[in-house]
Short mmCIF file of C-alpha atoms in Angstrom, two decimals:
data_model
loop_
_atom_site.label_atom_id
_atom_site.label_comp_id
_atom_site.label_asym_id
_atom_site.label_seq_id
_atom_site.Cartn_x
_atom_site.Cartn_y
_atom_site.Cartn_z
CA UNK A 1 0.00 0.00 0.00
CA UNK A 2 1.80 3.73 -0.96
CA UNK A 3 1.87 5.68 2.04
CA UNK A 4 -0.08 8.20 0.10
CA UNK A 5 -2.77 6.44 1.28
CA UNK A 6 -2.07 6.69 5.15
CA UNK A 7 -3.39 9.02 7.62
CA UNK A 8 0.42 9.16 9.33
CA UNK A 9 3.47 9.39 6.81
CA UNK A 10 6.34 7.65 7.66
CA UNK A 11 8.18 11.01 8.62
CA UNK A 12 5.49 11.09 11.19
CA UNK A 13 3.37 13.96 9.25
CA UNK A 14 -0.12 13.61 10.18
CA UNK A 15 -3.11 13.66 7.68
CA UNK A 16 -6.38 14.03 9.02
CA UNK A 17 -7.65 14.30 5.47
CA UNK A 18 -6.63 10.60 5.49
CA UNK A 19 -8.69 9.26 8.76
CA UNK A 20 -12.20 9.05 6.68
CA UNK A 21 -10.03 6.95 3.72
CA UNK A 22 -8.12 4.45 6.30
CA UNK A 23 -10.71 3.87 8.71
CA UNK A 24 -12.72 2.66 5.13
CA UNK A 25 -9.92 0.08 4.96
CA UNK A 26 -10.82 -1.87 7.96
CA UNK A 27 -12.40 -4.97 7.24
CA UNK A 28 -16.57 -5.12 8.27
CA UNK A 29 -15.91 -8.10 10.48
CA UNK A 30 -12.79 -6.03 12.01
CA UNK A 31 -15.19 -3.17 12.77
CA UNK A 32 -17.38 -5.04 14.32
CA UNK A 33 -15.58 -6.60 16.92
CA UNK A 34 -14.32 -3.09 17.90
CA UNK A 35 -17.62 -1.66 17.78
CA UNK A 36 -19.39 -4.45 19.43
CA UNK A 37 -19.21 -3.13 22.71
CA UNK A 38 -17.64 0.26 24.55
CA UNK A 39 -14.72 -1.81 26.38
CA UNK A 40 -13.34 -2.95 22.82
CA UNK A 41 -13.68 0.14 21.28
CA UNK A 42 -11.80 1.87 24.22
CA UNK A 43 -9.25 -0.65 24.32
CA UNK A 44 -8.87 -0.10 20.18
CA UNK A 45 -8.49 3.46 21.15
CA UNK A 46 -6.31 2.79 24.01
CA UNK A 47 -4.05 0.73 20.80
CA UNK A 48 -4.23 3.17 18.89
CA UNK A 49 -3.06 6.15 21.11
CA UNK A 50 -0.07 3.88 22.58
CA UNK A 51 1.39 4.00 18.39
CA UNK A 52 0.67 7.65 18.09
CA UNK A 53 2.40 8.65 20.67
CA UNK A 54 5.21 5.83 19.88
CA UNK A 55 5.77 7.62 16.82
CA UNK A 56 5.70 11.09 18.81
CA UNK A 57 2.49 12.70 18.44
CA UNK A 58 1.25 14.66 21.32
CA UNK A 59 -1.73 15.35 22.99
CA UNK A 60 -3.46 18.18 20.20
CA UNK A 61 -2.44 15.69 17.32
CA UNK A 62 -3.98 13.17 19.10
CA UNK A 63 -7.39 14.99 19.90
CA UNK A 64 -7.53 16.03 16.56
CA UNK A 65 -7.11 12.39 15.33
CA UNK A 66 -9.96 11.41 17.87
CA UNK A 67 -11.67 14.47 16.60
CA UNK A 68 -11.67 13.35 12.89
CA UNK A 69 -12.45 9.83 13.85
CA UNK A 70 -15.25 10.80 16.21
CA UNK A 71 -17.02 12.68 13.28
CA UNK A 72 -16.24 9.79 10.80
CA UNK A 73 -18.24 7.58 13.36
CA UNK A 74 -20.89 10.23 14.31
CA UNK A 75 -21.50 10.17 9.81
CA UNK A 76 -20.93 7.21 8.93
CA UNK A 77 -21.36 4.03 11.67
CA UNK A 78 -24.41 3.04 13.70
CA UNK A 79 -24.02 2.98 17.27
CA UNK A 80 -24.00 -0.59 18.84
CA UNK A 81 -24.27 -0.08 22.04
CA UNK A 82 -25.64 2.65 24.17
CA UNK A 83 -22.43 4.52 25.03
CA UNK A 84 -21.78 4.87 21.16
CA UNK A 85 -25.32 6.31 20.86
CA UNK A 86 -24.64 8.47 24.15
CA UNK A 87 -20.79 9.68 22.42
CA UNK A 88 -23.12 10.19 18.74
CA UNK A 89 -25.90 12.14 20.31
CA UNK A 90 -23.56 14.76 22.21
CA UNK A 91 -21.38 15.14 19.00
CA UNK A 92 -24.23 16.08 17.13
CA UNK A 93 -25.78 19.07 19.36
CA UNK A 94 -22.02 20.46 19.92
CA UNK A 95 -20.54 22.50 18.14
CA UNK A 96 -16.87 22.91 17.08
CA UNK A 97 -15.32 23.57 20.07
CA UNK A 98 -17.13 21.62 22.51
CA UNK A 99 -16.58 18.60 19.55
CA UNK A 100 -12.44 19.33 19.90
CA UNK A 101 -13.03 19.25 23.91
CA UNK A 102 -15.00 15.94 23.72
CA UNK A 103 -12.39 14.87 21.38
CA UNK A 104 -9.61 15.30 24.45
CA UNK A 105 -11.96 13.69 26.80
CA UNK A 106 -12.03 10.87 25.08
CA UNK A 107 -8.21 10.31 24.21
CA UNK A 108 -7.65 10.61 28.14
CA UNK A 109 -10.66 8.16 28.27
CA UNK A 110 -8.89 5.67 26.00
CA UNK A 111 -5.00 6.49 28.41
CA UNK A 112 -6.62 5.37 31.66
CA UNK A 113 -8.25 2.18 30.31
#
């Protein structure tokens, strides 16, 4: 796969315009089992934040990664559970900022689990 297609180059650039295009990539049964319930997706997230900030991103990169991702899911997936529908319902009445602040809340969600 070119890393034209990746959301995080392999200098460690991130591309947010990317999130939508990778998180397309992951296989329907794949999503499922990390959407099946809120304790896989937080420990997907939990994953996922561990290899960002392996490769040096910090806390804004990584809310704005959870920030893209978030509004991906909010589009895009049906929530499974009622935490996803809880986490889909708030991101729809707020607005930018309060979005970006959930965002943060939910990458320090993802650290302590």
């Amino acid at each position: 796969m070119r890393e034209s297609n990746h959301a995080i180059t392999k200098d460690g650039e991130l591309r947010t315009d990317k999130i939508g295009e990778t998180i397309d990539r992951i296989d329907d049964d794949k999503k499922d089992r990390i959407l099946e319930d809120f304790e896989s997706f937080k420990k997907y997230l939990h994953n996922r934040i561990k290899i960002g900030e392996s490769i040096g991103l910090g806390e804004e990169q990584l809310a704005k990664v959870a920030q893209k991702v978030a509004g991906y899911l909010a589009e895009n997936e049906k929530p499974r559970n009622s935490e996803e529908k809880l986490l889909q319902e708030l991101w729809k009445v707020g607005d930018e900022e309060q979005r970006h602040k959930l965002a943060h809340m939910l990458v320090k969600l993802a650290q302590s689990s």
